[in-house]
Short mmCIF file of C-alpha atoms and ligand atoms in Angstrom, two decimals:
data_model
loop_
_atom_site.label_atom_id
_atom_site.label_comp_id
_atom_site.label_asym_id
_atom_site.label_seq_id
_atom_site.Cartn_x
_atom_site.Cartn_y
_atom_site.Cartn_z
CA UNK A 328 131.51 26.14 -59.46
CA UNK A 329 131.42 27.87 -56.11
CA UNK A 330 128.74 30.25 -55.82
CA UNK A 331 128.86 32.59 -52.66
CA UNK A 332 126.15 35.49 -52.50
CA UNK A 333 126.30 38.41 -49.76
CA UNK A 334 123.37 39.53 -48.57
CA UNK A 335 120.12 37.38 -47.66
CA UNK A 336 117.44 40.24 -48.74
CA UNK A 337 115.11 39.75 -51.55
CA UNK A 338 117.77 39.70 -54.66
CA UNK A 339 120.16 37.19 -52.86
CA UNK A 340 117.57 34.78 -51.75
CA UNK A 341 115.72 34.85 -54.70
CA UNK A 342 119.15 34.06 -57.02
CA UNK A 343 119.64 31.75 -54.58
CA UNK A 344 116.31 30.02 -55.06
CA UNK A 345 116.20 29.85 -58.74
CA UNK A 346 119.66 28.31 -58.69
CA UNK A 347 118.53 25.67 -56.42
CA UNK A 348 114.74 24.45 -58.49
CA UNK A 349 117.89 24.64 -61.22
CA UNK A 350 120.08 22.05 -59.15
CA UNK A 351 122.59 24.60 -58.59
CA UNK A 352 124.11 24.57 -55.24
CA UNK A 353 125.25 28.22 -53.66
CA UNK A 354 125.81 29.58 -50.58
CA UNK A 355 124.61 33.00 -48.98
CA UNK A 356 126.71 35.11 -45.99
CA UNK A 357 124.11 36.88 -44.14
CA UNK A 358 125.48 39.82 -41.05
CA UNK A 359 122.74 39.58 -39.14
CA UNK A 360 122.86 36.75 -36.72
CA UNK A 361 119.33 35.18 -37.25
CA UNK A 362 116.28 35.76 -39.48
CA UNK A 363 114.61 37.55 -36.91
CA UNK A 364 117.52 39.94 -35.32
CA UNK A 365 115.58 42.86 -36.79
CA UNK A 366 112.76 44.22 -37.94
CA UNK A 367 112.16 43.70 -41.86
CA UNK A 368 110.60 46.76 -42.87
CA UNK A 369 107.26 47.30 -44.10
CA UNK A 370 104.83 46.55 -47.14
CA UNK A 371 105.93 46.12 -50.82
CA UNK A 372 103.67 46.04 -53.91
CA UNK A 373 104.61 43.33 -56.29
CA UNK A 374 104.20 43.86 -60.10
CA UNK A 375 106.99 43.13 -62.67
CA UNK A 376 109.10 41.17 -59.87
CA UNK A 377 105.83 38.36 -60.04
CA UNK A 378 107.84 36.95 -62.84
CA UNK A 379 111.07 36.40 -60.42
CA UNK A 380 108.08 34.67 -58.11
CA UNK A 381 107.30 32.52 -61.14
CA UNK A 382 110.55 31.17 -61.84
CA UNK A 383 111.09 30.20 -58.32
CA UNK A 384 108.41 27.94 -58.25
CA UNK A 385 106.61 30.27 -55.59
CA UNK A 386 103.87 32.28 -57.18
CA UNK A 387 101.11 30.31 -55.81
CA UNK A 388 102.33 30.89 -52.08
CA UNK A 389 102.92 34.41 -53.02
CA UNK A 390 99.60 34.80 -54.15
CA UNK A 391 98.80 33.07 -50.26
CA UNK A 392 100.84 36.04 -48.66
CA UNK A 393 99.52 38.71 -50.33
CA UNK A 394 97.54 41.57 -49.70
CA UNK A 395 95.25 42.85 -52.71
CA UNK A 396 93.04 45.49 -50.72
CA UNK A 397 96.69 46.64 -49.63
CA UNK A 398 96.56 48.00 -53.41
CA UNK A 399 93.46 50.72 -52.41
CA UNK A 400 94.60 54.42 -52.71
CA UNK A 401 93.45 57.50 -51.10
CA UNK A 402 95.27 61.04 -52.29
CA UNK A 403 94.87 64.20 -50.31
CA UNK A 404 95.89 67.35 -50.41
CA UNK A 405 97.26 69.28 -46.54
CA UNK A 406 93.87 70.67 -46.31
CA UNK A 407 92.33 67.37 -45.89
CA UNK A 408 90.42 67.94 -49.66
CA UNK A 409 90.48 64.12 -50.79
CA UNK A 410 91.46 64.50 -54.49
CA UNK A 411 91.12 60.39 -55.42
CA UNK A 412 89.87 57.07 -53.74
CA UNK A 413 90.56 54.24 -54.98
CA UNK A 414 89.06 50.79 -53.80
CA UNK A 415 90.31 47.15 -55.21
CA UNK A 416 87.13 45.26 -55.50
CA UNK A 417 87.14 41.63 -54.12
CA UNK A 418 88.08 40.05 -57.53
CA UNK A 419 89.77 42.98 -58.86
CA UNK A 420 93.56 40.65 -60.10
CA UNK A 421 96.37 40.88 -58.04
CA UNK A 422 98.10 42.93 -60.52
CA UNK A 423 100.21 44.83 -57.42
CA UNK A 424 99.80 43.37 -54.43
CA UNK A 425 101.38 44.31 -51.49
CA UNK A 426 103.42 41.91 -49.26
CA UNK A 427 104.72 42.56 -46.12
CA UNK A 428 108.94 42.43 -46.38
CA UNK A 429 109.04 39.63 -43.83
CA UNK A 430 106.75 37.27 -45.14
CA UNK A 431 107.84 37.68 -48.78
CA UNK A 432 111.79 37.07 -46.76
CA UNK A 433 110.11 34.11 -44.80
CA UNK A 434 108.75 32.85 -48.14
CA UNK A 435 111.92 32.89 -49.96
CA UNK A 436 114.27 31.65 -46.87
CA UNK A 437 111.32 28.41 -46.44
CA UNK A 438 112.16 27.77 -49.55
CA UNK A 439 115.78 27.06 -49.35
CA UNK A 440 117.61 24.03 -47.81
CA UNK A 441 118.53 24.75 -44.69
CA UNK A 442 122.54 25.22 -44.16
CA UNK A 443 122.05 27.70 -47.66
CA UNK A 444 122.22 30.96 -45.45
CA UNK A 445 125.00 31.43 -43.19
CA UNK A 446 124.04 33.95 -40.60
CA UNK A 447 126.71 36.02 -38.58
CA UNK A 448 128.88 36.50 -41.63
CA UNK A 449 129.84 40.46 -41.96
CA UNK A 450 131.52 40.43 -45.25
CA UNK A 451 134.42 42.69 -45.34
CA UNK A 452 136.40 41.94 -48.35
CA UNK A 453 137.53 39.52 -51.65
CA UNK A 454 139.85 38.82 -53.87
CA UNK A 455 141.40 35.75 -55.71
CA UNK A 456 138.92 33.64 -54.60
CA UNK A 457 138.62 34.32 -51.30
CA UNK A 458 136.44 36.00 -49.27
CA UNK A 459 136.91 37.64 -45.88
CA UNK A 460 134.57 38.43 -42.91
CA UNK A 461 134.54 40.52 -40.28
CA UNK A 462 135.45 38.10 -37.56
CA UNK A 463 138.28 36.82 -39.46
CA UNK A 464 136.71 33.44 -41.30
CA UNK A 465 137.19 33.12 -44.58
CA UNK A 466 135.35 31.48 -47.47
CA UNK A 467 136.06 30.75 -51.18
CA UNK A 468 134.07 31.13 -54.66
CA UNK A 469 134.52 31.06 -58.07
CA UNK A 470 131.60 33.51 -58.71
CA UNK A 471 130.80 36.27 -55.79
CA UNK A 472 127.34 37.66 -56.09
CA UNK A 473 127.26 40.88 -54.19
CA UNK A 474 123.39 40.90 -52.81
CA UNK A 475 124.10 43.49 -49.61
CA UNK A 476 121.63 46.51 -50.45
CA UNK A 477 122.25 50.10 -50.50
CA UNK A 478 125.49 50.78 -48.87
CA UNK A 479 127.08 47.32 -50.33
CA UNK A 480 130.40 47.14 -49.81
CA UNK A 481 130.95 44.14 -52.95
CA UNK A 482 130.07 46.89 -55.10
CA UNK A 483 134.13 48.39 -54.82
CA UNK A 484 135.00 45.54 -56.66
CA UNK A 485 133.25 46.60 -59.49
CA UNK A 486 132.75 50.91 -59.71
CA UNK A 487 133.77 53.78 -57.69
CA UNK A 488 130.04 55.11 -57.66
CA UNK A 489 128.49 55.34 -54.42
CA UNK A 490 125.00 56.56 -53.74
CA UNK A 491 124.25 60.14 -52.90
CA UNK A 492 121.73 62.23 -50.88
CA UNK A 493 118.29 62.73 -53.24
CA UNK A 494 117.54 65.54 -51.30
CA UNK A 495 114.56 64.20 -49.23
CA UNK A 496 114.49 62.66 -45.60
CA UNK A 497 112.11 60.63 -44.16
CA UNK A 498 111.31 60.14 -41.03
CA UNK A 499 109.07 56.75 -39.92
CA UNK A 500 106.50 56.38 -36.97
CA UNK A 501 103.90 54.14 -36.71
CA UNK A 502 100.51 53.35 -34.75
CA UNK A 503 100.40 49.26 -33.86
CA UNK A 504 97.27 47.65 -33.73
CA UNK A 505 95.07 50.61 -34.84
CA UNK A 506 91.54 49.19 -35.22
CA UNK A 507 91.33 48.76 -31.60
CA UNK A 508 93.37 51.75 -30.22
CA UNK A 509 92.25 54.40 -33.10
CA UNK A 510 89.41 52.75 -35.09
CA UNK A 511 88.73 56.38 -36.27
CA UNK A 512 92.00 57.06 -37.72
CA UNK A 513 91.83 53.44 -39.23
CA UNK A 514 88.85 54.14 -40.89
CA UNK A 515 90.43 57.11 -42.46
CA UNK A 516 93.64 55.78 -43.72
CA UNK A 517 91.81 52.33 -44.95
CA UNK A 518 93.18 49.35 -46.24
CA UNK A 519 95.96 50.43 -48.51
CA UNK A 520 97.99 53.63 -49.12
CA UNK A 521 97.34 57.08 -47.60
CA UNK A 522 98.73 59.69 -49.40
CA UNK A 523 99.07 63.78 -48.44
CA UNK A 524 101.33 65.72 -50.74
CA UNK A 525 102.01 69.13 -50.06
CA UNK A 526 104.72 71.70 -50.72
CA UNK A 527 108.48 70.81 -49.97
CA UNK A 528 106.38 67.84 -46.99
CA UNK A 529 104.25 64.75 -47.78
CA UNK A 530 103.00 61.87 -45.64
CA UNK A 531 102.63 58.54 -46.43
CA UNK A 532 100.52 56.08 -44.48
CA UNK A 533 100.39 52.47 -45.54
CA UNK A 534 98.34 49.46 -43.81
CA UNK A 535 100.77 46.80 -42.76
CA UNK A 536 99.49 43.01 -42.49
CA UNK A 537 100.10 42.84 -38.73
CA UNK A 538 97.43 45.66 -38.10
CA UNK A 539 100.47 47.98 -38.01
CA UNK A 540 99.79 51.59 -40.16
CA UNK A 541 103.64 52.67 -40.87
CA UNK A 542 103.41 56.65 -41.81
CA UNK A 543 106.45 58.37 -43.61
CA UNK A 544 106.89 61.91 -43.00
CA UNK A 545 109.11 62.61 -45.89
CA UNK A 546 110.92 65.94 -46.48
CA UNK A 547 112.18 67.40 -49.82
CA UNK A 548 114.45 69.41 -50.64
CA UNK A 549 116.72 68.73 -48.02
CA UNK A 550 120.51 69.22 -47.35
CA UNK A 551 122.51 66.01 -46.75
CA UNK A 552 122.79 67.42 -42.82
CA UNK A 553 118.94 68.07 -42.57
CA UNK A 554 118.64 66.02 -39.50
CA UNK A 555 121.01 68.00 -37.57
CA UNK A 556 119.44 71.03 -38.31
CA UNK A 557 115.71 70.16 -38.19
CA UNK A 558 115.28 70.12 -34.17
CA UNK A 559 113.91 67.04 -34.07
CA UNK A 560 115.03 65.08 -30.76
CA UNK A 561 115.41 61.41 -31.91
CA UNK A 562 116.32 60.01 -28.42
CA UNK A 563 113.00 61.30 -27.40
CA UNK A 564 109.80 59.85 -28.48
CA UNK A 565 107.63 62.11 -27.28
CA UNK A 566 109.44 64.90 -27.82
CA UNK A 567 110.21 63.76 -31.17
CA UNK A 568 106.64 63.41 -31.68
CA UNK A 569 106.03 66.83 -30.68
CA UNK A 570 108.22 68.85 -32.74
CA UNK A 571 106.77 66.43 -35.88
CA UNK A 572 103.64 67.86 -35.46
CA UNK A 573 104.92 71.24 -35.22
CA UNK A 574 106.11 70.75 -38.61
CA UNK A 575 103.07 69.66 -39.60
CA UNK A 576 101.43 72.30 -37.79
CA UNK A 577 100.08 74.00 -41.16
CA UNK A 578 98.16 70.80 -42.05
CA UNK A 579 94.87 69.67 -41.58
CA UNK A 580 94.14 68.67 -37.70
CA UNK A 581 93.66 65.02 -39.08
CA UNK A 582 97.06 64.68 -40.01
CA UNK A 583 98.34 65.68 -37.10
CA UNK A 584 96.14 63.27 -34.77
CA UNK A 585 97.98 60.56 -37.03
CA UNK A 586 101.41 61.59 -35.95
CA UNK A 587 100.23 62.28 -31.82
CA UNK A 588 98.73 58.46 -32.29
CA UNK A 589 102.24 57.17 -32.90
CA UNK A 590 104.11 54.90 -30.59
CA UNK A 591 107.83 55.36 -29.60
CA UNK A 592 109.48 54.14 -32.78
CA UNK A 593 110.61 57.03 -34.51
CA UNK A 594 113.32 56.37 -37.37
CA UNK A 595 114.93 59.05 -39.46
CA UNK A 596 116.21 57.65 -42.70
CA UNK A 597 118.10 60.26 -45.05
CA UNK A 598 117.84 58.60 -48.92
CA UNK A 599 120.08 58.33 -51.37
CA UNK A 600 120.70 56.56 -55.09
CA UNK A 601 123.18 55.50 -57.20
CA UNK A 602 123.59 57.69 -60.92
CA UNK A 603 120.95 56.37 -63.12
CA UNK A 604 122.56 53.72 -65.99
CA UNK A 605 125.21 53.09 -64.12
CA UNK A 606 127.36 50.23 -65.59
CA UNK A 607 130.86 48.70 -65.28
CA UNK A 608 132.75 46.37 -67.05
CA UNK A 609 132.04 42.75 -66.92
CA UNK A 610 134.12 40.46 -65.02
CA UNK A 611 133.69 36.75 -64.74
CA UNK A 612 133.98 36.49 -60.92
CA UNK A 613 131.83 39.25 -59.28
CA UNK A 614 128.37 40.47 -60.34
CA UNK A 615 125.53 42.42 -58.57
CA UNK A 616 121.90 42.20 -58.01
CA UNK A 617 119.27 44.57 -56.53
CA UNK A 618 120.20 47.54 -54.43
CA UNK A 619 123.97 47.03 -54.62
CA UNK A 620 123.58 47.62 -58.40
CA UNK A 621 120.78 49.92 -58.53
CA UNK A 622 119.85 51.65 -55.53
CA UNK A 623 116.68 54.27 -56.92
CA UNK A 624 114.24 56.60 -54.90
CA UNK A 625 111.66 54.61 -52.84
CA UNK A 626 108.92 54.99 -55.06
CA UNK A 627 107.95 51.05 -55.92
CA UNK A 628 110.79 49.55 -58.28
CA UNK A 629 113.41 48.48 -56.13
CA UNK A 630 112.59 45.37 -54.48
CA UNK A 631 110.68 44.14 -57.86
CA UNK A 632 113.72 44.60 -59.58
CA UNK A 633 115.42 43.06 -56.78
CA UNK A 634 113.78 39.75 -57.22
CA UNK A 635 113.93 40.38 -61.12
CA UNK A 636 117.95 40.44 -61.36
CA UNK A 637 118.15 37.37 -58.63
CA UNK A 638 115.88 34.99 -61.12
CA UNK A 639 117.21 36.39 -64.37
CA UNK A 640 121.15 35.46 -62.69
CA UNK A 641 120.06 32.18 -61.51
CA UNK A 642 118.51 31.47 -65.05
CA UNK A 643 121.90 32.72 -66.76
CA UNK A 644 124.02 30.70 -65.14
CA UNK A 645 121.40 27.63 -65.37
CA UNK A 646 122.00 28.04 -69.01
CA UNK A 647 125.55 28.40 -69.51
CA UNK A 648 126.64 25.96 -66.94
CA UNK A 649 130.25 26.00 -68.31
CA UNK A 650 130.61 29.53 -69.05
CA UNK A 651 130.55 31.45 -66.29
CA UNK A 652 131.67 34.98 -68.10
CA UNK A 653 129.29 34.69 -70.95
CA UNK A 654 125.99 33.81 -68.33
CA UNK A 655 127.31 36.62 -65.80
CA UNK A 656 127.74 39.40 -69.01
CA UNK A 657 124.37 37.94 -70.61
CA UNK A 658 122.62 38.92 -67.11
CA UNK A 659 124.15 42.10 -67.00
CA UNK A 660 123.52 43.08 -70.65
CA UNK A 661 119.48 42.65 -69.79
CA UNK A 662 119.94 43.99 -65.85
CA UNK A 663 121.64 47.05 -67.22
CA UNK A 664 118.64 47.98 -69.88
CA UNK A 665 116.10 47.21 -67.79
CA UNK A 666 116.67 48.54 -64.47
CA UNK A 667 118.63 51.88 -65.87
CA UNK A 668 114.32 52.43 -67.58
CA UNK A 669 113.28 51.36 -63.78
CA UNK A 670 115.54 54.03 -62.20
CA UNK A 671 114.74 57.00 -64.83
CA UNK A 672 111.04 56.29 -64.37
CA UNK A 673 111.93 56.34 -60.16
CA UNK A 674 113.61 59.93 -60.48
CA UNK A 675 110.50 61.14 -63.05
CA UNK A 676 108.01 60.54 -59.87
CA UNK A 677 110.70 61.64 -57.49
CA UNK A 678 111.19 64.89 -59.17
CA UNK A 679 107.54 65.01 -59.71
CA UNK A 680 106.76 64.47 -55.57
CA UNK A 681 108.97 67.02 -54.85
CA UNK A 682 107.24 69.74 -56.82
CA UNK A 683 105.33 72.24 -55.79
CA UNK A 684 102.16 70.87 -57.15
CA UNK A 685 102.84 67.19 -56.57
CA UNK A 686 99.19 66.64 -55.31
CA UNK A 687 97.70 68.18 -58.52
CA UNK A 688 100.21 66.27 -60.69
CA UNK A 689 99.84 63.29 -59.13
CA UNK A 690 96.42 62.93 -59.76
CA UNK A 691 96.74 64.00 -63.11
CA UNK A 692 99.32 60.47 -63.32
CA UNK A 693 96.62 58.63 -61.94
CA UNK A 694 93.45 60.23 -63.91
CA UNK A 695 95.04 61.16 -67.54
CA UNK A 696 93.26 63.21 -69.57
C1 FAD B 11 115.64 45.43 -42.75
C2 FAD B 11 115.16 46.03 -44.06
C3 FAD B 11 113.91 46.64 -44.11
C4 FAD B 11 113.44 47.20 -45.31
N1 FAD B 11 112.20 47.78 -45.33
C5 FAD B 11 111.71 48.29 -46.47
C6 FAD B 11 110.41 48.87 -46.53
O1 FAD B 11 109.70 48.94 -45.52
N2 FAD B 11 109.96 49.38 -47.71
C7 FAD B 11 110.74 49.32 -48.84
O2 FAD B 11 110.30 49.78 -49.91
N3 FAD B 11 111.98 48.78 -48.83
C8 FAD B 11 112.48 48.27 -47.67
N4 FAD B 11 113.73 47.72 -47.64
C9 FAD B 11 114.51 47.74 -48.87
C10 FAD B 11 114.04 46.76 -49.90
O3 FAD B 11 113.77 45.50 -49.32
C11 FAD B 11 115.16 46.68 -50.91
O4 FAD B 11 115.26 47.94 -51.50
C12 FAD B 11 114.90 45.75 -52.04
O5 FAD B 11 114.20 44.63 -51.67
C13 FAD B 11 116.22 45.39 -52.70
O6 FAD B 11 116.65 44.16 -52.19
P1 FAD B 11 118.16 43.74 -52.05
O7 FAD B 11 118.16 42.26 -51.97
O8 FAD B 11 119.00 44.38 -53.09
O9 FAD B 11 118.64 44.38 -50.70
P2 FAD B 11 118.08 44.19 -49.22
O10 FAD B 11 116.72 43.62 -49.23
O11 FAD B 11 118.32 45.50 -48.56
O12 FAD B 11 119.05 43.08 -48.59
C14 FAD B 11 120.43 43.27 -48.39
C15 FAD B 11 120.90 42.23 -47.38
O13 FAD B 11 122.32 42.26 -47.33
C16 FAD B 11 122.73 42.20 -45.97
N5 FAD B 11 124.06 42.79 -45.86
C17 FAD B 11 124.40 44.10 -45.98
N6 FAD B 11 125.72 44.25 -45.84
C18 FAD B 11 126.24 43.03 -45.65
C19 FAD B 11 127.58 42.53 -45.43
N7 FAD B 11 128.63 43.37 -45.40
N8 FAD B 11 127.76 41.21 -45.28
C20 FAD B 11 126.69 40.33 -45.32
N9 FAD B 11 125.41 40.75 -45.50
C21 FAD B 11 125.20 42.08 -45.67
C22 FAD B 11 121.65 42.97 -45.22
O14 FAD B 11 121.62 42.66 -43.85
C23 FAD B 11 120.39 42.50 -45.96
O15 FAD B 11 119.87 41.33 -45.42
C24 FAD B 11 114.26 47.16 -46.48
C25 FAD B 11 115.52 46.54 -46.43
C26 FAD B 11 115.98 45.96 -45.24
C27 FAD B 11 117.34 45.27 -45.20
#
């Protein structure tokens, strides 16, 4: 059996993985040229997708990679009023970690043999066994694993849903190596996660593991066309930077320092999801796993269900090595239960940080009762 997976993020390598410790050859089309042609994102906390980490025979060098003081809270409300701290003692267990993106991709690519990823292969379409990339090669499968993220284009084969707008836009800066350029605002955002939730705004600053704090200025509410409309000038930093604080200009002063601290990234991302339960009919050739099949709000499920759906494939079709239909429907059975409860949780806490009183209720989810 040929298997070909699209997309060398966390699902794809991670089926990929558990299908090789399973002696099950497969091969994954990557469209970036290299592992390194871009930047891989920021930190990810770790929970239910451990068991993914497990199967592949990797937990113990996850454990190596991970961060558990990235797992320390602080919760604030605009006018600086600090409503909850939390600090992960030294041998508190790694129950969430958090991982940076790269290393946890680094992890899972070391893992494979080398000529498993093929990078520089855009996949543009498939059918009868053969699948086509943007340059004009071609490749062939029996099964095609569509592994491409949010906007996956494998996922026609399947439904006609596509994701739409959630009504919140983020926009991401970041301050690089802040204990020595702004110990003070390093001290104040500590080790982990930096929450301010406010009205309709919220900010979201997060350690990284290369001394990088990554801060979300996140939006709710929004049209799909926010962007245009908001005046912010994206092909100038400073001036970017400038009219950021201005729409912070409400908040507490050290809120605002963090956004003037920034460096000249600046990356607007408008979010969207795909319906929650969504579900097709199973066909023996072409499956999905992670984003493709489940894109949810940002708020901590994705990439653990990501690496969930890559191991539980890879162990499907470990145990039905002559059936491909009845491992591929037996994976989507489970992936369909379990990630439609991950994606109505996801929407609970989106609808819940775009409420008026997300601060208050957020606590409230942290401190029941
Ligand atoms: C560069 C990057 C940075 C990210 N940063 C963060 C972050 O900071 N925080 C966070 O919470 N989540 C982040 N994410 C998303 C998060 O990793 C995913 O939501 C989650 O891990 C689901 O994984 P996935 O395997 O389904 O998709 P992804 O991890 O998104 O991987 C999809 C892969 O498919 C490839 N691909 C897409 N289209 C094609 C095509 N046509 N042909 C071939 N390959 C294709 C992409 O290049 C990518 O490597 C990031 C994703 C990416 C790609």
């Amino acid at each position: 059996m040929t298997i070909a997976i699209v997309g060398a993020g966390l699902g794809g390598l991670t089926l990929a993985r558990v299908l090789h410790v399973n002696g099950i050859d497969a091969v994954v089309y990557e469209r970036e040229p290299s592992r390194d042609a871009r930047g891989q994102g920021g930190m990810l906390d770790i929970h239910s997708g451990q068991r993914a980490l497990r199967e592949a025979g990797l937990i113990d060098r996850f454990y190596a990679i991970a961060r558990g003081e990235g797992q320390d809270m602080r919760l604030l409300e605009p006018d600086g009023t600090l409503l909850l701290q939390e600090d992960t003692p030294e041998d508190a267990p790694l129950l969430r970690p958090e991982v940076d993106r790269a290393d946890l991709r680094d992890l899972l690519l070391d893992s494979l043999p080398d000529d498993a990823v093929r990078w520089g292969h855009a996949y543009e379409s498939a059918d009868d066994g053969v699948l086509r990339f943007a340059d004009g090669r071609t490749a062939t499968y029996d099964l095609l694993v569509g592994a491409d993220g949010a906007n996956s284009r494998v996922r026609a084969l399947l439904t006609d849903a596509r994701p739409a707008h959630i009504g919140q836009h983020v926009v991401e800066i970041g301050i690089p190596d802040i204990d020595r350029t702004h110990p003070d605002l390093a001290a104040m955002v500590g080790r982990g996660n930096y929450w301010v939730l406010g009205d309709g705004r919220s900010l979201a600053a997060q350690r990284n593991g290369d001394g990088r704090v990554r801060i979300g200025l996140n939006f709710y509410n929004t049209d799909e066309d926010w962007f245009a409309t908001s005046g912010i000038p994206f092909d100038d930093p400073a001036a970017a930077r400038a009219r950021l604080i201005e729409l912070f200009a409400d908040w507490d002063t050290r809120f605002t320092a963090l956004i003037a601290a920034c460096d000249d990234t600046v990356q607007p991302r408008s979010l969207t999801s795909l319906p929650v339960g969504l579900t097709w009919p199973s066909r023996p050739d072409v499956t999905l796993v992670g984003d493709a099949a489940h894109l949810m709000p940002p708020v901590g499920e994705g990439a653990n269900m990501a690496l969930l759906d890559g191991a539980l494939l890879g162990l499907a079709l470990a145990a039905h090595p002559d059936d491909r239909a009845a491992a591929v429907a037996e994976y989507e059975r489970e992936m369909f239960e379990r990630t439609s409860a991950a994606a109505r949780m996801s929407a609970d806490m989106q609808e819940l940080l775009m409420s008026p009183d997300a601060a208050a209720r957020m606590l409230t989810f942290f401190q029941p009762g």
